[in-house]
Structures are given as structure tokens and as C-alpha cells.
Amino acid sequence: MSTFLGMPAIHAPRGVGGLRGDESFPKAAKAALGDTQLRANIGRATRTIREKRAAVVEEVPDWEELRLAGQQVKAATMARLDDHLRTLEEAVTRRGGVVHWARDANEANAIIADLILATGETEVVKVKSMVTQEIGLNEALEAQGITATETDLAELIVQLGHDKPSHILVPAIHRNRAEVREIFLREMPGVPPDLTDDPRQLAMAARAHLRQKFLTAKVAVSGANFAVADSGTLLVVESEGNGRMCLTLPETLITVMGIEKVVPTWQDLEVFLQLLPRSSTGERMNPYTSAWTGVTPGDGPQAFHLVLLDNGRTATLGDHVGREVLHCIKCSACMNVCPVYERTGGHAYGSVYPGPIGAVLTPQLTGIEDNSSLPFASSLCGACFDACPVRIDIPSLLVHLRERHTEEQAKEHRLPTPEAAALSLVGWVMQSPRRFRMAETALRMARPFARSGRFRSLPFPLSAWTTSRDAPAPPPETFREWWERTRDQ
Amino acid sequence: MGAREDILQRIKEANTGIEVRAVQRDYRRGPLTTTAGELPDLVTLLEERLVDYRATVVRCRPDGLASAVERLVAAASPVLRAPGVPHEWCPAAEPDHEGLAAQDLDAYAAVLTAATVACAETGTIALDASPDQGRRAITLIPDLHVCIVRADQVVASVPEMLSRLEGDRPITFISGPSATSDIELDRVEGVHGPRTLCVVLVETDEGDR
Amino acid sequence: MKVALFVTCLADGLFPEVGRATVTLLERLGHEVVFPKAQTCCGQMHTNTGYGRQAVPLVRHHVETFEEFDAIVAPSGSCVGAVRHQHAMLARKAGDDDLAVRAEATASHTWELSEFLVDVLGVEDVGAHYPHRVTYHPTCHSLRLLRVQDKPLRLLRAVRGLHLVELPDADQCCGFGGTFAVKNADTSTAMLADKMKNIMSTRAESVTAGDSSCLMHIGGGLSRLRVGTRTVHLAEILASTENSVGR
């Protein structure tokens, strides 16, 4: 199943970052399911974006060929990831950038905090980046007396609302316009008191709020969507222009990226710059994409640092099935089509990476047992696989991680769990038609307890079924009995 | 062992037994032909896509360029231009220079630049910081960006667009004005970047293409 | 043609009418149906719950039972999906390449009922009669694992007397998902509630599908609500004729 590493795997450390929730998925989901406003907000939003995506994917005749190329470029890159990272490091350094390596969240946070403090600044502007949420950068900086301001509109809504992001593309997808207006009125200094809930007015309030910060900021922190190894070019894909502000105006730029974000050549971008916008925002192309290489005299930041982060990625790479998750380009198409995500929202996953991809990424970054309920948070309907622009077989990965969890359980406990014992028994019964038949006969003994062919309640653990569904009573005659009665005479 | 060596070593071990497989690039590299095998009119397609993003598009002949620009910036003052933009495109515009800080750029109502290449299918314009496009900040801070694109700079697809760019230059890909869909996925144009994007498509003779 | 019926454990033990309907239908179309009695279960529940290793003996048993037949048919998209997409993978993971090859061979002549009728037998009109208002729920594994596309709909449209009504958001999962329905009962129930709302909006008398498992889930919910909409397997509709009694 997984390769044996000579060195113990490094996982994302506990006590820092946004990869671990307070409770298991089923418990967190139960609370979310009771919030009708949340369900309405998410249902409306995911439906809108699903339809937009479907329309722009439809118009690309070679979509499947692009998906296949995307999958293959990623697989080939991972197979020689060490070489590509060395090439990237050399190219960035040659162009005046400085490359740092971080084994985990704590190392990355410390490197970034030190770089900021060395500039003498205590305020930074930030472009929305999943990886900085993953490592809990804002909290770590705060502990060092550094204030980080999120500049993406949705991230700003989340930050001002003292909330957590619930979607990787639209972090405030769980909030509607009325809620956003309330947050702005309460938390945004100088906001006009007659602010309405019109999205345009709300966006203009954010523009006014951040304008001076952008024009005066000395240090910015960003993530990266892609890094081109052979040229050392970094790319950030965005919509609002807050990314361009951060990447262009400050004196110092610190970019932190997961080591899996590298692509070998500039040409490889022709695949991903077609796949990503259509899959994520449902647009032919996002409004702005910035590409920069090291430092360019007279244009943009004159100090550039690139932090390359592991935080569980090499451990993930060590699982030759599970590593496919590292192909993810963080488009969020899978969560927009996921019926589970649509009902529970992102917070229930307890990780900054929610939805189907989060359910296979998070447990691998943290170690399966720290997030063992996530691989089970799916009905395996397969909609995510169809939507994935790089063909990550998420359902198969979910099943694979479920198995890793049960194997872990078997290793840790001398006695099998009740579930393992029950499934062993069922497996034993099912290996023999004679035993299967006896089980069917035994099952029939429950018939007298049914009413009009249905059970309204069953004992634990099947009671979880009958809280909302009747269960069928066993029939008077099984199929094989009917066959024998009618065909074998 | 330092973090760098440690991470590289772990990757090497994780990749034991993993082979590199060739990548099939069976996707389109060139334009999409119609069912009749005809090439679409790329300039018209680009215009449609840009309008779809709520950009303003004006088409003109080379001799009509200056008057087209004049009309677009009529209500905006002062106007900045990339240093390499010819003076005659907009006599009123002041050339950018290094002395202008971000705060100074904020005083300009509009900016005028050329472009390197445009992709019709996606409605994208790419600027690569050449002298007639300028440093990145000038197309970011002023609220109106007027961008001149010649017909012979228009290609059909993303692969063609990227092949005309040198990856290691500072490149900005622009597809319509700044926008957000962060509130209920309701699209609003114009957040932090220029709230208005005007593209002037300059026809070139067939022989030039 | 001689057809081996893979009835599935669920239909055998809980929904024998689905197996009987499959036999009736195939025999009416002039084919010989055999029932290999050694069959038990495809092992999908084990695999999908994380007990892939325990599923391997079931895979071996299934392959040994069915590999001699040229045509194997099951009234279940999900179980055929397991045979096609999981069996060889499980064998390979367990290091049994021989079993993997045999599993692949067996899977290559195993079909879900609607695929078998339309693709192999080339029939869409099976001579059925079912004078009811019906809506069709495409189960996830039929739709996305097997890609049966509109084959069940083509079969249903040819049924005399049947009034087919489109199900809103048909391609959305009903929330069954095997042990998901129990492990994540609240989420499963929320998905089921939306599916039932869509079913009821069609005012159909019956909702049909190609999987007994999803129908058990949907039917259990509808029965709890006492709304009167019944669940009926696709095979049962296709087996019905003017002369047949019952449904």
C-alpha cells in the first residue's frame, strides 16, 4: 500500500494550522445540517457555479484531452519532484530571489515571521492563499506582533467576521449579502452608515477600506498557483486585483507554496491556464493572472523570498495510490458538485481544505488517524471525479484511505473494532453459499416483528438507518428458494 | 540534516519505483475551426469575449487610433502612458517615469498602453512590461486602462498566446476589468484593479497578418 | 443466448421480486437463464467501508462462480460497478495477479441489465406494459461508474402505457452510499429529503432505478412519509405485460 520510507514521515504538526477540527465529521455535519440559512446560502451558490462551469466546459471541444494532459503532466512532475525543485531553486536564485525550505508549518511560519521582522515592518498585506491557512500563518504572525491583512474580498469578510473559510475559492460562500453588510458595518472602520446589501456597494466599501493599505504596504505575503521550474516563474491567478496590488507594489514579497505546485516548463501552463479558470469560477479566463520571476529592476518588489513547504506532502507522496491528491490545482470544482458539501458546507470538514478533495488531502497531510472520519464523509457518488480538471479519482482515493484507516485500527488494537468484527463475520458468511443461505433463513425470523412488510425501528447500529427510513422486512421466500422451487423440480 | 536536504531525500525515497511516463498532448494547439473548416474571425471573437467581460471595445484603422483614444480618455485627466507608447497616440498623456511612487500613480485617472499578444477564445490580453506596456503598477492603479491591441497580435488559443511570451518577464494576463463574485457569486466588476478596461482593436492590412 | 444471472445478495435476500422479474424478462426475450447457485456477494460493502483485504476471498469466490459464463447479467449498476472497477484492483493490491487477470476477464462479460438489453441484445422495446406515471432516478454507479447514459430511459420510453416524467436534479445522489447511510446518517437523510422532494414534485406513482440498494433507501424514506409513491426496480417494469398480475 504505502512505500516504506527510510525516514519517518513528516506530517503537519498538531497545535498549529487549519487542518484539524474539534469534532468528527458526522458530529460537525449534524450541527451544520440544522442551520437552514447556511444550507440555503450554500445550495444557491453551488448551483450557480455548477451551471456556469458546465456552460464554459461545454464550449471546449478538447476538454477531455486537456484533462488527460493535466493529469499526466502532474504525474510526471511528481515522479521527479526533487529534480524540478532543484531546478526551480536555481532559476529563482539566479534571478535575484531567495529560496527557503520548510519541513512543516512551524518552520514555515518562523521563516516568514523572521523575514518580515527583518524589514522592520509589523504590518503585511496578504493575497488569498490556501497554504497560509493550512499552516496558520496569520495566527503565528500575530504571536510575533505582526498584523496580516487579508485583501481578497471573501477572506476579508471571513477575517472581519472572526470566522473560518468554508470553501477554497469562495471562502465566505456560507454568508449571504445581508450578513456581509452586518459584518462590514460592525467591523470596518469608516464604512458609510447607509451601506446597503448590494454586492456592488459592499465591494466598493472593501475597495475604499484597502486602498491606502495597498498603496503604502512595504511587505506582502502570497501563495502561488504554479511555479515554472526551468524559468523560475511564479504565477498567481485571481480576479479582484488585490493579488496584483500585493505582488507589485510592496518592496518585499514573500511567497509560500507547497512543493507540489511546481510544473516543469512554461509550455505546461497552456494546459493548466485552460483547465483552472473554467473549473473554478466557471469563466473562460479569470480577470488577472500575474507571472513574475525573481526580481525585475524597476518593476515590482525588489526583494523576493520563496518558501517551499512540505508539511505532510512527502508523506503523501510516499503512498503510491494516495499521492494522486498532490495533482490538485485547488479549483474547487469537486466541492461545487458534491452533494455532501452542498448539505453540510465546508466547516464540517474541520480543515481549510473541505469537500471531496479535502477529505482525501487533509488526512494524508495530518496522518490518517488525526482525520479518520473524513474519508467516510462521502456517498462515493463520483460527481467529484467527473468534475476534476486533472482527473483525480477521488472516489477510489476515499476507498483507499478508508482501508488505510481500518488497517491502522487493526494494528493499534489487539481486539477488532465491532465494525471490523461484524464485517469479518459477514465476509465469512458470504464466502459460502451454504452459510449465506443459513443467514437468509435466520434473517427471516425477524419477519413477525415487521408491520406491513416494514420495520420502523431496528436495534443499534442499524437504528441509524431507521431514524429516518423504514427498513424492508425479509420476504417469505428468497430468490434462490423461488428458483429451486420453480426450476429445479 | 537541513530542511532542504531532508525534503529532497524524502522525495527521492517516496519516488522509489515510480517511473516517468510520457505526456500525451492531444489537445488543440491552434485555432478552433468551424464545422465548415473555416477559421473564425479572431478579432471579432476577441471583441465578443471582451464585451462579455464588460470591457469597452473600439475598433479602428491605424489612422483613426489617436481620435479613438481621445474619445475614450475625454472624461479622464490626468492621463499616464507607458514610456514606449508613441506620443501621437495621445498627446495629452504624460509618460511614466521611475520617480512616480504608488501614491503618485493614484493621482492619474487613466493609463494608456500597448499589449504583447491577445487570445481571442478567452478574451485575454497579455502585457509583458515592454516599454510600450510599462511596469506593472501603471496598469493597476489608475481607474481606467486603455489598451491598444493590433489585429496581428490576436491569436486564437491559450497555447498560441503562451508561445508568444517569454516566461521570465513580468507578465500580466488581463481578461476584462477587475471583478469579484465573492458575495453570493454575484459578479461585480471593478474591485481593486482598474474598474474600466477599454480595448482599442486596430485593424491591420490582410498582408500584415 | 445462455445468460448467467448474478442476482446480487440484496435482491436474493430482501428483494427476490427483482431477481424473478429479471428471469421473466430474459426468458420472454427468448434467452436461457441459469442461476449459478454458489454465488453470494461481490464484496462491495467490504471494499467501500475500508475492508478491501476481507473482500478478496469474496472476489475469488465470485470469479470462480462466474468465470465459465459468456454472459453474466445483474440487475444492479452498483454491483456490476464493483465487479468492473474493484475486483481486479483488489486482487492486484493483494498481490494475486492471476486472480486479477481472471477477474478482468469475468468483468469483461458482465453487464448491468439495461446495458445488456440495449448494447448486447440490441433491444429497446422489450414488449412491456406498465400503465403508470413513472419517474426515473439514475443511480450514481449506473450513471458515473458504468456510464449507462440514457439506456434505461430508452427502455422505459418503449414501455406501453408508461407515462415517463422527468425527475428534477435527477443526477444528484440519493444519499444511500452503502455504510455512508449509517455512518453519516444525518447527511444521508438530508440528501434523501431533497431526492424525495424532487420525486414528489413529479407526482409520479412510482419511482424506478436500476439498483435495489438505492431504492431500499428511497423507498424507506417514502414509506416513512406515507406519501404513497412506490419504488419499483427497472427490471420489474420491463417484466410487466398486459397479462402479468400484480404491478
Coordinates of C-alpha atoms in Angstrom, one line a residue, chain A:
Chain A
M1 CA 0.0 0.0 0.0
S2 CA 2.5 2.7 1.0
T3 CA 6.1 2.6 0.4
F4 CA 8.4 2.2 3.4
L5 CA 10.3 5.4 3.9
G6 CA 13.8 5.2 5.3
M7 CA 12.9 8.2 7.3
P8 CA 9.8 8.6 9.4
A9 CA 7.1 10.5 7.6
I10 CA 6.7 14.2 8.4
H11 CA 3.1 15.1 8.9
A12 CA 1.6 18.5 9.5
P13 CA 2.2 19.1 13.2
R14 CA -0.6 19.3 15.8
G15 CA -1.4 22.5 17.6
V16 CA -0.8 24.8 14.6
G17 CA -2.6 25.5 11.3
G18 CA -6.1 24.7 9.9
L19 CA -6.1 21.0 9.2
R20 CA -7.8 19.7 12.3
G21 CA -11.3 20.3 13.5
D22 CA -12.7 20.0 17.0
E23 CA -15.0 17.1 16.3
S24 CA -15.6 14.3 13.8
F25 CA -17.3 14.9 10.5
P26 CA -20.7 13.3 11.4
K27 CA -20.9 15.4 14.6
A28 CA -19.9 18.7 12.9
A29 CA -22.2 17.9 10.0
K30 CA -25.2 17.4 12.3
A31 CA -24.8 20.9 13.6
A32 CA -24.4 22.4 10.1
L33 CA -27.4 20.5 8.7
G34 CA -29.6 22.2 11.3
D35 CA -28.7 25.7 10.0
T36 CA -31.3 26.3 7.3
Q37 CA -29.8 29.7 6.4
L38 CA -26.4 28.1 5.8
R39 CA -27.9 25.4 3.7
A40 CA -29.8 27.9 1.6
N41 CA -26.8 30.1 1.1
I42 CA -24.6 27.2 0.0
G43 CA -27.2 25.5 -2.0
R44 CA -27.9 28.6 -4.1
A45 CA -24.2 29.4 -4.5
T46 CA -23.0 25.9 -5.6
R47 CA -25.9 25.6 -8.0
T48 CA -25.0 28.9 -9.7
I49 CA -21.3 28.0 -10.0
R50 CA -22.1 24.4 -11.2
E51 CA -24.2 25.9 -14.1
K52 CA -21.5 28.4 -15.0
R53 CA -18.8 25.8 -15.1
A54 CA -20.9 23.4 -17.2
A55 CA -21.5 26.1 -19.8
V56 CA -17.8 27.0 -20.3
V57 CA -16.6 23.5 -20.2
E58 CA -19.1 22.6 -22.8
E59 CA -17.6 25.0 -25.3
V60 CA -14.1 23.4 -25.2
P61 CA -14.0 20.6 -27.7
D62 CA -10.7 19.2 -26.4
W63 CA -11.6 19.3 -22.7
E64 CA -11.0 15.6 -22.2
E65 CA -7.6 15.8 -23.9
L66 CA -6.7 18.7 -21.7
R67 CA -7.8 16.8 -18.6
L68 CA -5.7 13.9 -19.6
A69 CA -2.6 16.1 -20.3
G70 CA -3.1 17.8 -17.0
Q71 CA -3.2 14.5 -15.1
Q72 CA -0.1 13.3 -17.0
V73 CA 2.0 16.4 -16.5
K74 CA 1.3 16.3 -12.8
A75 CA 2.1 12.6 -12.5
A76 CA 5.3 13.0 -14.4
T77 CA 6.3 16.1 -12.3
M78 CA 5.7 14.2 -9.0
A79 CA 7.8 11.3 -10.3
R80 CA 10.9 13.6 -10.4
L81 CA 9.8 16.3 -8.0
D82 CA 13.2 16.6 -6.4
D83 CA 14.8 17.4 -9.7
H84 CA 12.2 20.0 -10.5
L85 CA 12.5 21.7 -7.2
R86 CA 16.3 21.9 -7.5
T87 CA 15.8 23.5 -11.0
L88 CA 13.3 25.9 -9.6
E89 CA 15.5 26.9 -6.8
E90 CA 18.4 27.5 -9.1
A91 CA 16.3 29.6 -11.5
V92 CA 14.8 31.8 -8.8
T93 CA 18.1 32.3 -7.2
R94 CA 19.7 33.3 -10.5
R95 CA 17.1 36.0 -10.9
G96 CA 17.6 37.5 -7.5
G97 CA 15.2 35.6 -5.4
V98 CA 16.0 33.8 -2.1
V99 CA 14.6 30.2 -1.6
H100 CA 13.8 28.8 1.8
W101 CA 12.8 25.3 2.7
A102 CA 10.3 24.4 5.5
R103 CA 9.7 20.9 6.7
D104 CA 6.4 21.8 8.4
A105 CA 4.1 24.6 9.4
N106 CA 6.2 25.7 12.4
E107 CA 9.3 26.1 10.3
A108 CA 7.5 28.0 7.5
N109 CA 5.8 30.3 10.0
A110 CA 9.1 31.0 11.7
I111 CA 10.9 31.7 8.4
I112 CA 8.2 34.1 7.3
A113 CA 8.0 35.9 10.6
D114 CA 11.8 36.4 10.7
L115 CA 11.8 37.8 7.1
I116 CA 9.1 40.3 7.9
L117 CA 10.7 41.4 11.2
A118 CA 14.0 41.8 9.4
T119 CA 12.4 44.5 7.2
G120 CA 11.4 46.4 10.3
E121 CA 7.7 46.2 9.4
T122 CA 4.9 44.9 11.6
E123 CA 2.1 45.0 9.0
V124 CA 1.7 42.9 5.9
V125 CA -0.9 42.6 3.2
K126 CA -1.9 39.1 2.0
V127 CA -3.2 37.6 -1.1
K128 CA -5.7 34.7 -0.5
S129 CA -3.6 31.6 -0.3
M130 CA -4.7 28.1 0.9
V131 CA -1.3 27.2 2.1
T132 CA -1.0 30.1 4.5
Q133 CA -4.3 29.0 6.0
E134 CA -3.0 25.4 6.2
I135 CA -0.1 26.5 8.3
G136 CA -2.0 29.0 10.4
L137 CA 0.3 31.9 9.3
N138 CA -1.9 34.8 10.4
E139 CA -2.1 33.5 14.0
A140 CA 1.6 32.7 14.1
L141 CA 2.4 36.2 12.8
E142 CA 0.1 37.8 15.4
A143 CA 2.0 36.0 18.1
Q144 CA 5.1 37.8 16.8
G145 CA 3.3 41.2 16.8
I146 CA 2.7 41.3 13.1
T147 CA -0.7 42.2 11.7
A148 CA -1.6 40.4 8.5
T149 CA -4.5 41.9 6.5
E150 CA -6.4 39.7 4.1
T151 CA -7.2 41.5 0.9
D152 CA -9.3 39.1 -1.0
L153 CA -12.9 40.2 -0.5
A154 CA -14.2 36.9 0.8
E155 CA -11.1 36.4 3.0
L156 CA -11.7 39.9 4.3
I157 CA -15.3 39.0 5.1
V158 CA -14.1 35.9 7.0
Q159 CA -11.3 37.8 8.8
L160 CA -13.6 40.7 9.8
G161 CA -16.3 38.3 10.9
H162 CA -13.8 36.4 13.1
D163 CA -15.0 33.4 11.1
K164 CA -13.4 30.5 9.3
P165 CA -13.3 30.0 5.5
S166 CA -15.6 27.3 4.2
H167 CA -14.7 27.0 0.6
I168 CA -11.3 27.2 -1.1
L169 CA -12.4 29.5 -3.9
V170 CA -15.2 31.5 -2.2
P171 CA -14.2 31.3 1.5
A172 CA -17.4 33.3 2.5
I173 CA -19.8 31.2 0.5
H174 CA -21.7 30.4 3.6
R175 CA -22.5 34.1 4.1
N176 CA -25.3 36.0 2.2
R177 CA -25.2 39.7 1.3
A178 CA -27.2 40.7 4.4
E179 CA -24.7 39.0 6.7
V180 CA -21.8 40.6 4.8
R181 CA -23.4 44.0 5.3
E182 CA -23.7 43.5 9.0
I183 CA -20.1 42.4 9.3
F184 CA -18.8 45.4 7.4
L185 CA -21.0 47.9 9.4
R186 CA -19.7 46.3 12.6
E187 CA -16.1 45.8 11.8
M188 CA -14.9 48.0 9.0
P189 CA -13.7 51.5 10.2
G190 CA -15.1 54.4 8.2
V191 CA -17.7 52.4 6.4
P192 CA -20.7 54.6 5.2
P193 CA -23.6 54.1 7.7
D194 CA -26.1 53.9 4.8
L195 CA -24.3 50.9 3.2
T196 CA -26.9 48.6 1.6
D197 CA -26.5 44.9 0.9
D198 CA -26.0 45.4 -2.8
P199 CA -22.9 43.4 -3.7
R200 CA -21.5 46.3 -5.7
Q201 CA -21.7 48.7 -2.8
L202 CA -20.2 46.1 -0.5
A203 CA -17.3 45.6 -3.0
M204 CA -16.7 49.3 -3.2
A205 CA -16.6 49.6 0.6
A206 CA -13.8 46.9 0.5
R207 CA -12.0 48.9 -2.2
A208 CA -12.1 52.1 -0.2
H209 CA -11.1 50.2 3.0
L210 CA -8.0 48.6 1.5
R211 CA -6.8 51.3 -1.0
Q212 CA -4.4 53.1 1.3
K213 CA -3.1 49.8 2.7
F214 CA -2.1 48.7 -0.8
L215 CA -0.5 52.0 -1.7
T216 CA 1.6 52.1 1.5
A217 CA 2.3 48.4 2.2
K218 CA 6.0 47.5 2.4
V219 CA 5.7 43.8 2.7
A220 CA 3.3 41.3 1.1
V221 CA 2.7 37.6 1.6
S222 CA 1.3 35.4 -1.2
G223 CA 0.8 31.8 -2.2
A224 CA 1.3 30.6 -5.7
N225 CA -0.9 28.7 -8.2
F226 CA 2.1 27.5 -10.2
A227 CA 5.9 27.7 -10.3
V228 CA 7.7 27.0 -13.5
A229 CA 10.9 25.1 -12.7
D230 CA 13.0 25.9 -15.7
S231 CA 12.4 29.6 -15.8
G232 CA 11.8 30.2 -12.0
T233 CA 8.5 31.9 -12.8
L234 CA 5.7 32.1 -10.2
L235 CA 2.1 32.6 -11.0
V236 CA -0.9 33.9 -9.1
V237 CA -4.4 33.5 -10.6
E238 CA -7.0 35.9 -9.3
S239 CA -10.0 38.2 -10.0
E240 CA -10.1 41.3 -8.0
G241 CA -6.7 42.9 -8.5
N242 CA -5.8 42.6 -4.8
G243 CA -3.3 39.9 -5.9
R244 CA -1.7 42.3 -8.4
M245 CA -1.6 45.0 -5.7
C246 CA 0.3 42.7 -3.3
L247 CA 2.6 41.2 -5.9
T248 CA 3.5 44.6 -7.5
L249 CA 3.5 47.5 -5.0
P250 CA 5.4 46.4 -1.8
E251 CA 9.1 46.4 -1.5
T252 CA 9.3 42.9 -0.2
L253 CA 7.3 39.9 -1.4
I254 CA 7.3 36.6 0.4
T255 CA 5.6 33.7 -1.5
V256 CA 5.0 30.4 0.2
M257 CA 4.0 27.4 -1.8
G258 CA 3.5 23.7 -1.3
I259 CA 6.3 21.7 -3.1
E260 CA 3.7 20.1 -5.3
K261 CA 2.9 23.3 -7.1
V262 CA 5.9 23.1 -9.5
V263 CA 5.4 22.4 -13.2
P264 CA 8.5 21.7 -15.3
T265 CA 8.1 24.2 -18.2
W266 CA 6.3 27.3 -19.3
Q267 CA 4.6 25.3 -22.0
D268 CA 2.9 23.2 -19.3
L269 CA 0.9 26.2 -18.3
E270 CA -1.0 26.1 -21.6
V271 CA -2.8 23.1 -20.1
F272 CA -3.5 24.5 -16.6
L273 CA -4.4 28.0 -17.6
Q274 CA -7.2 26.4 -19.7
L275 CA -8.3 23.9 -17.0
L276 CA -8.2 26.1 -13.9
P277 CA -10.4 29.2 -14.7
R278 CA -13.2 27.2 -16.3
S279 CA -13.2 24.7 -13.5
S280 CA -13.1 27.1 -10.6
T281 CA -15.0 30.3 -11.3
G282 CA -16.7 29.0 -14.5
E283 CA -15.1 31.7 -16.6
R284 CA -13.2 31.3 -19.8
M285 CA -10.3 33.1 -18.1
N286 CA -10.0 34.8 -14.7
P287 CA -9.6 38.6 -14.8
Y288 CA -6.0 38.7 -13.7
T289 CA -3.0 36.3 -13.8
S290 CA 0.4 37.6 -12.7
A291 CA 3.6 35.9 -13.6
W292 CA 7.0 37.1 -12.2
T293 CA 10.5 35.7 -12.0
G294 CA 12.8 36.7 -9.1
V295 CA 13.3 40.4 -9.0
T296 CA 12.9 42.7 -12.0
P297 CA 14.8 46.0 -11.6
G298 CA 12.4 49.0 -11.7
D299 CA 9.3 46.8 -11.7
G300 CA 7.7 45.3 -8.6
P301 CA 9.2 44.2 -5.3
Q302 CA 13.0 44.4 -5.1
A303 CA 13.3 41.7 -2.5
F304 CA 11.7 38.3 -3.2
H305 CA 11.6 35.2 -1.0
L306 CA 10.2 31.9 -1.9
V307 CA 9.3 29.4 0.9
L308 CA 9.0 25.8 -0.2
L309 CA 6.8 23.8 2.1
D310 CA 6.5 20.1 2.8
N311 CA 4.0 19.8 5.8
G312 CA 2.9 16.3 5.0
R313 CA 3.4 16.3 1.2
T314 CA 6.4 14.0 1.1
A315 CA 4.5 11.6 3.4
T316 CA 1.6 11.8 0.9
L317 CA 4.0 11.2 -2.0
G318 CA 5.1 8.0 -0.2
D319 CA 1.7 6.4 -0.7
H320 CA 1.8 5.4 -4.3
V321 CA -2.0 5.5 -4.6
G322 CA -2.8 8.4 -2.3
R323 CA -0.1 10.7 -3.9
E324 CA -2.6 11.4 -6.8
V325 CA -4.1 14.0 -4.4
L326 CA -1.0 16.2 -5.0
H327 CA -2.1 16.7 -8.6
C328 CA -4.9 19.0 -7.2
I329 CA -4.8 22.6 -8.7
K330 CA -7.3 23.8 -6.0
C331 CA -10.0 24.8 -8.4
S332 CA -12.9 23.7 -6.1
A333 CA -15.0 22.1 -8.8
C334 CA -15.3 19.0 -6.7
M335 CA -16.9 20.8 -3.8
N336 CA -19.3 22.6 -6.0
V337 CA -20.7 19.3 -7.4
C338 CA -20.5 17.4 -4.1
P339 CA -23.9 16.5 -2.6
V340 CA -22.4 16.1 0.8
Y341 CA -20.6 19.5 0.7
E342 CA -23.8 21.1 -0.5
R343 CA -25.7 19.9 2.5
T344 CA -23.0 20.4 5.3
G345 CA -20.9 23.3 4.0
G346 CA -17.2 23.5 4.5
H347 CA -16.8 24.0 8.2
A348 CA -18.0 20.5 9.0
Y349 CA -14.8 19.1 7.5
G350 CA -12.7 20.9 10.2
S351 CA -10.0 21.6 7.6
V352 CA -9.2 24.6 5.4
Y353 CA -9.5 22.0 2.6
P354 CA -13.1 20.9 2.7
G355 CA -15.2 18.9 0.3
P356 CA -14.2 15.8 -1.6
I357 CA -10.6 16.8 -2.2
G358 CA -10.2 17.9 1.4
A359 CA -11.5 14.5 2.5
V360 CA -8.6 12.9 0.7
L361 CA -5.9 15.6 1.2
T362 CA -6.3 16.5 4.8
P363 CA -6.0 13.0 6.3
Q364 CA -2.8 12.4 4.3
L365 CA -1.2 15.7 5.4
T366 CA -2.0 15.1 9.1
G367 CA -1.8 11.4 9.2
I368 CA -4.9 9.4 8.7
E369 CA -5.8 8.9 12.3
D370 CA -6.0 12.6 13.0
N371 CA -8.8 13.0 10.5
S372 CA -10.1 9.5 10.2
S373 CA -13.8 10.4 9.7
L374 CA -13.1 12.5 6.6
P375 CA -12.6 9.6 4.1
F376 CA -16.0 8.3 5.1
A377 CA -17.7 11.7 4.5
S378 CA -18.8 10.7 1.0
S379 CA -21.5 8.6 -0.6
L380 CA -19.0 7.8 -3.3
C381 CA -21.4 9.2 -5.9
G382 CA -18.5 10.0 -8.2
A383 CA -19.5 13.5 -9.2
C384 CA -16.2 14.9 -8.0
F385 CA -14.2 12.6 -10.3
D386 CA -16.1 13.8 -13.3
A387 CA -15.6 17.4 -12.4
C388 CA -11.9 17.2 -11.6
P389 CA -9.9 19.0 -14.3
V390 CA -6.9 16.8 -13.6
R391 CA -8.9 13.6 -13.4
I392 CA -8.1 12.8 -9.7
D393 CA -10.0 9.6 -9.0
I394 CA -11.3 10.9 -5.7
P395 CA -13.8 8.1 -5.0
S396 CA -11.0 5.5 -5.3
L397 CA -8.8 7.5 -3.1
L398 CA -11.5 7.8 -0.5
V399 CA -11.9 4.0 -0.5
H400 CA -8.1 3.6 -0.3
L401 CA -7.9 5.9 2.7
R402 CA -10.8 4.1 4.4
E403 CA -8.7 0.9 4.1
R404 CA -5.6 2.7 5.5
H405 CA -7.7 3.7 8.4
T406 CA -9.1 0.2 9.1
E407 CA -5.6 -1.2 8.8
E408 CA -4.3 1.4 11.3
Q409 CA -7.1 0.4 13.7
A410 CA -6.2 -3.3 13.3
K411 CA -2.6 -2.5 14.1
E412 CA -3.4 -0.4 17.1
H413 CA -6.0 -2.6 18.8
R414 CA -5.5 -6.2 19.8
L415 CA -9.2 -6.8 19.6
P416 CA -11.0 -5.9 16.3
T417 CA -13.4 -3.0 16.5
P418 CA -17.1 -4.0 16.5
E419 CA -17.4 -2.9 12.9
A420 CA -14.4 -5.0 11.8
A421 CA -15.7 -8.0 13.7
A422 CA -19.1 -7.6 12.1
L423 CA -17.7 -7.3 8.6
S424 CA -15.4 -10.2 9.2
L425 CA -18.4 -12.3 10.1
V426 CA -20.3 -11.1 7.0
G427 CA -17.3 -11.9 4.9
W428 CA -17.1 -15.4 6.3
V429 CA -20.8 -16.0 5.7
M430 CA -20.6 -14.7 2.2
Q431 CA -17.7 -16.9 1.2
S432 CA -20.0 -19.9 1.3
P433 CA -23.4 -20.2 -0.4
R434 CA -24.5 -22.6 2.4
R435 CA -23.7 -20.2 5.1
F436 CA -25.3 -17.3 3.1
R437 CA -28.4 -19.4 2.8
M438 CA -28.5 -20.1 6.5
A439 CA -28.1 -16.4 7.3
E440 CA -31.0 -15.6 5.0
T441 CA -33.1 -18.1 6.8
A442 CA -32.1 -16.7 10.2
L443 CA -32.9 -13.2 8.9
R444 CA -36.4 -14.4 8.2
M445 CA -37.0 -15.0 11.9
A446 CA -37.4 -11.2 12.2
R447 CA -40.4 -11.2 9.9
P448 CA -43.1 -11.4 12.6
F449 CA -41.7 -8.1 14.1
A450 CA -42.4 -6.2 10.9
R451 CA -45.6 -4.2 10.1
S452 CA -46.9 -4.3 6.6
G453 CA -43.6 -5.5 5.3
R454 CA -41.6 -2.8 7.0
F455 CA -39.5 -2.2 10.1
R456 CA -40.0 1.3 11.7
S457 CA -37.1 0.8 14.1
L458 CA -34.1 -1.5 14.3
P459 CA -31.6 -2.1 17.1
F460 CA -28.2 -0.3 17.2
P461 CA -26.2 0.2 15.0
L462 CA -29.0 -0.2 12.4
S463 CA -31.0 2.3 14.4
A464 CA -29.1 5.0 12.5
W465 CA -30.9 3.7 9.4
T466 CA -34.4 3.7 10.9
T467 CA -34.3 7.2 12.4
S468 CA -35.4 8.5 9.0
R469 CA -36.1 5.4 6.9
D470 CA -38.2 2.3 7.2
A471 CA -36.3 -0.9 6.6
P472 CA -37.7 -3.7 4.4
A473 CA -38.7 -7.0 6.1
P474 CA -37.2 -10.2 4.8
P475 CA -39.5 -11.8 2.2
P476 CA -41.3 -15.1 2.8
E477 CA -39.2 -16.7 0.1
T478 CA -35.7 -15.7 -1.0
F479 CA -34.8 -15.6 -4.7
R480 CA -32.8 -18.8 -4.5
E481 CA -35.7 -20.6 -2.8
W482 CA -38.0 -19.5 -5.6
W483 CA -35.5 -20.7 -8.2
E484 CA -35.2 -24.1 -6.5
R485 CA -39.0 -24.4 -6.1
T486 CA -39.8 -23.4 -9.7
R487 CA -36.8 -24.5 -11.7
D488 CA -35.2 -27.4 -10.0
Q489 CA -38.2 -29.7 -9.8

